Amino acid sequence: MANQVIVGALFWEGTSQVRPLYFDGQHFSHWKVRMKIYAKAYDVKVWRVIKKGNFPLPASAQPLADPEDVDSYTNEQMAVVQVNNKSRNLLYNAIRGEEYEKISSCDTTKEMWDKLEVTYKGTSKVKETHINMLVHDYELFQMKEGESIEEMFARFSKIISDLKAFGKPYSSGDQVRKILRSLPTTWQTKVVTLESQDLNKLSYDELWG
């Protein structure tokens, strides 16, 4: 009966050639093995990206003025970008929404895969170590010299997202207070104005907006 449940979970969405095996937060070890087989059959280079990281963009005779301008890519560069993006798309389409939230802050497919492994397969000691590192980053968080407010919020959001993924979320009020304490003195007037409000009613998203 247990095996039937596992098999049923593995095949719920995802036996087609197009859509990968679906992970709903259960039976990670089984999903991981089958996902490896699926990814390698889909494109062995995609599996390489998942396990080892993105292929670097090959150099061109003319340096790219804008790395996001795909029209300026050589055929070789385009092929590399397609493989890197295919791997990310494959993994995104293999997990449900709740699992996506746990890896949405990751920059590469390898980071996404590693996060899933630690979250669902890591020992308690490994998870505790990751949580302690993230809490340390949270507690010592400060705006860096020369950092824009957008860059600071992006960095803070990644820490918050990672902590939530490991089951240690901070309330919106705590996040707002932490951000205000992290700003340099040049922001003092704005901080004083915000602190005069009820910070428990001011959401992190409203602060950022």
CSV table of C-alpha atoms in Angstrom, one decimal:
chain,number,residue,atom,x,y,z
A,1,MET,CA,0.0,0.0,0.0
A,2,ALA,CA,2.8,2.4,0.9
A,3,ASN,CA,4.5,1.7,-2.4
A,4,GLN,CA,1.3,2.4,-4.2
A,5,VAL,CA,1.0,5.8,-2.5
A,6,ILE,CA,4.6,6.7,-3.5
A,7,VAL,CA,4.1,5.6,-7.1
A,8,GLY,CA,0.8,7.5,-7.2
A,9,ALA,CA,2.5,10.7,-5.9
A,10,LEU,CA,5.3,10.4,-8.4
A,11,PHE,CA,3.0,10.0,-11.3
A,12,TRP,CA,0.5,12.7,-10.3
A,13,GLU,CA,1.2,15.1,-13.2
A,14,GLY,CA,4.3,14.4,-15.1
A,15,THR,CA,4.5,11.2,-17.1
A,16,SER,CA,4.4,13.0,-20.4
A,17,GLN,CA,7.4,13.8,-22.5
A,18,VAL,CA,6.9,17.5,-22.0
A,19,ARG,CA,6.1,17.9,-18.3
A,20,PRO,CA,8.7,16.5,-15.8
A,21,LEU,CA,7.8,14.4,-12.7
A,22,TYR,CA,5.9,16.5,-10.2
A,23,PHE,CA,7.2,17.0,-6.6
A,24,ASP,CA,4.5,17.9,-4.0
A,25,GLY,CA,6.7,17.9,-0.9
A,26,GLN,CA,6.6,14.2,-0.3
A,27,HIS,CA,8.9,11.2,-1.1
A,28,PHE,CA,11.8,13.4,-2.1
A,29,SER,CA,14.3,10.6,-2.4
A,30,HIS,CA,12.1,8.8,-4.9
A,31,TRP,CA,11.4,11.9,-6.9
A,32,LYS,CA,15.1,12.9,-7.0
A,33,VAL,CA,16.1,9.6,-8.6
A,34,ARG,CA,13.4,9.7,-11.2
A,35,MET,CA,14.0,13.4,-11.8
A,36,LYS,CA,17.7,12.7,-12.5
A,37,ILE,CA,16.7,10.0,-15.1
A,38,TYR,CA,14.1,12.3,-16.7
A,39,ALA,CA,16.5,15.3,-16.9
A,40,LYS,CA,19.3,13.3,-18.5
A,41,ALA,CA,16.9,11.8,-21.0
A,42,TYR,CA,15.5,15.3,-21.7
A,43,ASP,CA,19.0,16.7,-22.3
A,44,VAL,CA,22.2,15.4,-20.5
A,45,LYS,CA,23.5,19.0,-20.6
A,46,VAL,CA,20.5,20.1,-18.6
A,47,TRP,CA,21.3,17.6,-15.8
A,48,ARG,CA,24.9,18.8,-15.8
A,49,VAL,CA,23.6,22.4,-15.2
A,50,ILE,CA,21.4,21.2,-12.4
A,51,LYS,CA,24.3,19.4,-10.6
A,52,LYS,CA,27.3,21.6,-11.4
A,53,GLY,CA,25.9,25.0,-12.2
A,54,ASN,CA,25.3,27.1,-15.3
A,55,PHE,CA,27.6,26.9,-18.3
A,56,PRO,CA,29.6,30.1,-18.6
A,57,LEU,CA,28.8,32.3,-21.5
A,58,PRO,CA,31.5,31.9,-24.2
A,59,ALA,CA,33.5,35.0,-25.1
A,60,SER,CA,32.8,36.7,-28.4
A,61,ALA,CA,35.0,38.8,-30.6
A,62,GLN,CA,33.0,41.8,-29.7
A,63,PRO,CA,32.2,42.2,-25.9
A,64,LEU,CA,28.5,42.2,-25.2
A,65,ALA,CA,27.3,45.8,-24.5
A,66,ASP,CA,24.2,44.3,-22.8
A,67,PRO,CA,24.3,40.7,-21.6
A,68,GLU,CA,20.5,40.6,-21.7
A,69,ASP,CA,20.4,41.5,-25.4
A,70,VAL,CA,20.0,38.1,-27.0
A,71,ASP,CA,20.0,39.6,-30.5
A,72,SER,CA,23.7,40.2,-30.0
A,73,TYR,CA,24.6,36.6,-29.1
A,74,THR,CA,26.6,34.3,-31.3
A,75,ASN,CA,25.1,30.9,-32.1
A,76,GLU,CA,27.4,29.4,-29.5
A,77,GLN,CA,26.3,31.8,-26.8
A,78,MET,CA,22.7,31.3,-27.7
A,79,ALA,CA,23.0,27.5,-27.3
A,80,VAL,CA,24.6,27.9,-23.8
A,81,VAL,CA,21.9,30.3,-22.7
A,82,GLN,CA,19.2,28.0,-23.9
A,83,VAL,CA,20.6,25.0,-22.0
A,84,ASN,CA,20.9,27.1,-18.8
A,85,ASN,CA,17.3,28.4,-19.1
A,86,LYS,CA,16.0,24.9,-20.0
A,87,SER,CA,17.3,23.5,-16.8
A,88,ARG,CA,15.7,26.2,-14.7
A,89,ASN,CA,12.4,25.9,-16.6
A,90,LEU,CA,12.5,22.1,-16.1
A,91,LEU,CA,12.9,22.3,-12.3
A,92,TYR,CA,10.3,25.1,-12.0
A,93,ASN,CA,7.7,23.0,-13.8
A,94,ALA,CA,8.5,19.9,-11.6
A,95,ILE,CA,7.4,21.4,-8.3
A,96,ARG,CA,4.2,22.7,-6.7
A,97,GLY,CA,3.7,26.3,-5.5
A,98,GLU,CA,4.8,25.8,-1.9
A,99,GLU,CA,8.1,24.2,-3.0
A,100,TYR,CA,8.6,27.0,-5.5
A,101,GLU,CA,8.4,29.5,-2.6
A,102,LYS,CA,11.3,27.7,-0.9
A,103,ILE,CA,13.6,28.1,-3.9
A,104,SER,CA,12.3,31.3,-5.6
A,105,SER,CA,15.2,33.4,-4.2
A,106,CYS,CA,17.9,31.1,-5.8
A,107,ASP,CA,19.8,32.6,-8.7
A,108,THR,CA,20.8,29.3,-10.4
A,109,THR,CA,19.3,25.9,-11.0
A,110,LYS,CA,22.1,24.3,-9.0
A,111,GLU,CA,21.2,26.5,-6.0
A,112,MET,CA,17.5,25.5,-6.4
A,113,TRP,CA,18.5,21.8,-6.5
A,114,ASP,CA,20.8,22.1,-3.5
A,115,LYS,CA,18.2,23.9,-1.5
A,116,LEU,CA,15.7,21.1,-2.1
A,117,GLU,CA,18.2,18.5,-1.1
A,118,VAL,CA,19.1,20.3,2.2
A,119,THR,CA,15.4,21.0,3.0
A,120,TYR,CA,14.1,17.5,2.3
A,121,LYS,CA,17.1,15.2,2.7
A,122,GLY,CA,19.6,17.0,4.9
A,123,THR,CA,20.2,15.8,8.5
A,124,SER,CA,19.0,17.8,11.4
A,125,LYS,CA,22.5,18.9,12.1
A,126,VAL,CA,22.9,20.2,8.5
A,127,LYS,CA,19.6,22.1,8.7
A,128,GLU,CA,20.5,23.5,12.0
A,129,THR,CA,23.9,24.7,10.7
A,130,HIS,CA,22.1,26.4,7.7
A,131,ILE,CA,19.6,28.0,10.0
A,132,ASN,CA,22.3,29.3,12.4
A,133,MET,CA,24.1,30.9,9.4
A,134,LEU,CA,21.0,32.6,8.1
A,135,VAL,CA,20.0,33.8,11.6
A,136,HIS,CA,23.5,35.2,12.0
A,137,ASP,CA,23.2,37.0,8.6
A,138,TYR,CA,19.8,38.3,9.6
A,139,GLU,CA,20.9,39.6,13.0
A,140,LEU,CA,24.0,41.4,11.6
A,141,PHE,CA,22.2,42.7,8.5
A,142,GLN,CA,23.2,46.3,7.6
A,143,MET,CA,23.0,48.3,4.4
A,144,LYS,CA,26.4,48.2,2.7
A,145,GLU,CA,28.4,51.2,1.7
A,146,GLY,CA,27.5,52.2,-1.9
A,147,GLU,CA,24.6,49.8,-1.9
A,148,SER,CA,21.3,51.0,-3.4
A,149,ILE,CA,18.0,50.6,-1.5
A,150,GLU,CA,16.9,48.1,-4.2
A,151,GLU,CA,20.0,46.0,-3.8
A,152,MET,CA,19.6,46.0,0.0
A,153,PHE,CA,16.0,44.9,-0.1
A,154,ALA,CA,16.9,42.1,-2.6
A,155,ARG,CA,19.6,40.9,-0.3
A,156,PHE,CA,17.4,41.0,2.8
A,157,SER,CA,14.5,39.3,0.9
A,158,LYS,CA,16.8,36.4,0.1
A,159,ILE,CA,17.7,35.9,3.7
A,160,ILE,CA,14.0,36.1,4.8
A,161,SER,CA,13.0,33.7,2.0
A,162,ASP,CA,15.7,31.2,3.0
A,163,LEU,CA,14.8,31.3,6.7
A,164,LYS,CA,11.1,30.7,5.8
A,165,ALA,CA,12.1,27.7,3.7
A,166,PHE,CA,13.9,26.2,6.7
A,167,GLY,CA,10.8,26.8,9.0
A,168,LYS,CA,12.0,29.9,10.8
A,169,PRO,CA,9.9,32.8,9.5
A,170,TYR,CA,10.0,36.3,10.9
A,171,SER,CA,6.9,38.3,11.3
A,172,SER,CA,6.3,41.3,9.0
A,173,GLY,CA,6.7,43.6,12.0
A,174,ASP,CA,10.1,42.1,12.9
A,175,GLN,CA,11.2,42.5,9.3
A,176,VAL,CA,10.2,46.1,9.2
A,177,ARG,CA,12.0,46.9,12.4
A,178,LYS,CA,15.1,45.1,11.2
A,179,ILE,CA,15.2,47.1,8.0
A,180,LEU,CA,14.8,50.4,9.8
A,181,ARG,CA,17.6,49.5,12.2
A,182,SER,CA,19.8,48.5,9.2
A,183,LEU,CA,19.6,51.9,7.4
A,184,PRO,CA,22.5,54.4,7.7
A,185,THR,CA,22.1,57.8,9.4
A,186,THR,CA,21.4,59.5,6.0
A,187,TRP,CA,18.0,57.8,6.3
A,188,GLN,CA,17.4,58.9,9.8
A,189,THR,CA,14.6,61.4,9.0
A,190,LYS,CA,12.6,58.8,7.1
A,191,VAL,CA,13.2,56.2,9.8
A,192,VAL,CA,11.9,58.5,12.5
A,193,THR,CA,8.8,59.2,10.5
A,194,LEU,CA,8.1,55.5,10.0
A,195,GLU,CA,8.8,54.6,13.6
A,196,SER,CA,6.1,57.1,14.7
A,197,GLN,CA,3.6,54.7,13.1
A,198,ASP,CA,2.4,51.3,14.4
A,199,LEU,CA,5.0,49.1,12.8
A,200,ASN,CA,3.0,46.0,13.5
A,201,LYS,CA,0.5,47.3,11.0
A,202,LEU,CA,3.1,48.3,8.4
A,203,SER,CA,3.9,45.3,6.2
A,204,TYR,CA,7.3,44.6,4.7
A,205,ASP,CA,5.9,45.0,1.2
A,206,GLU,CA,4.4,48.4,2.1
A,207,LEU,CA,7.8,49.5,3.5
A,208,TRP,CA,9.5,48.4,0.3
A,209,GLY,CA,6.7,50.0,-1.9
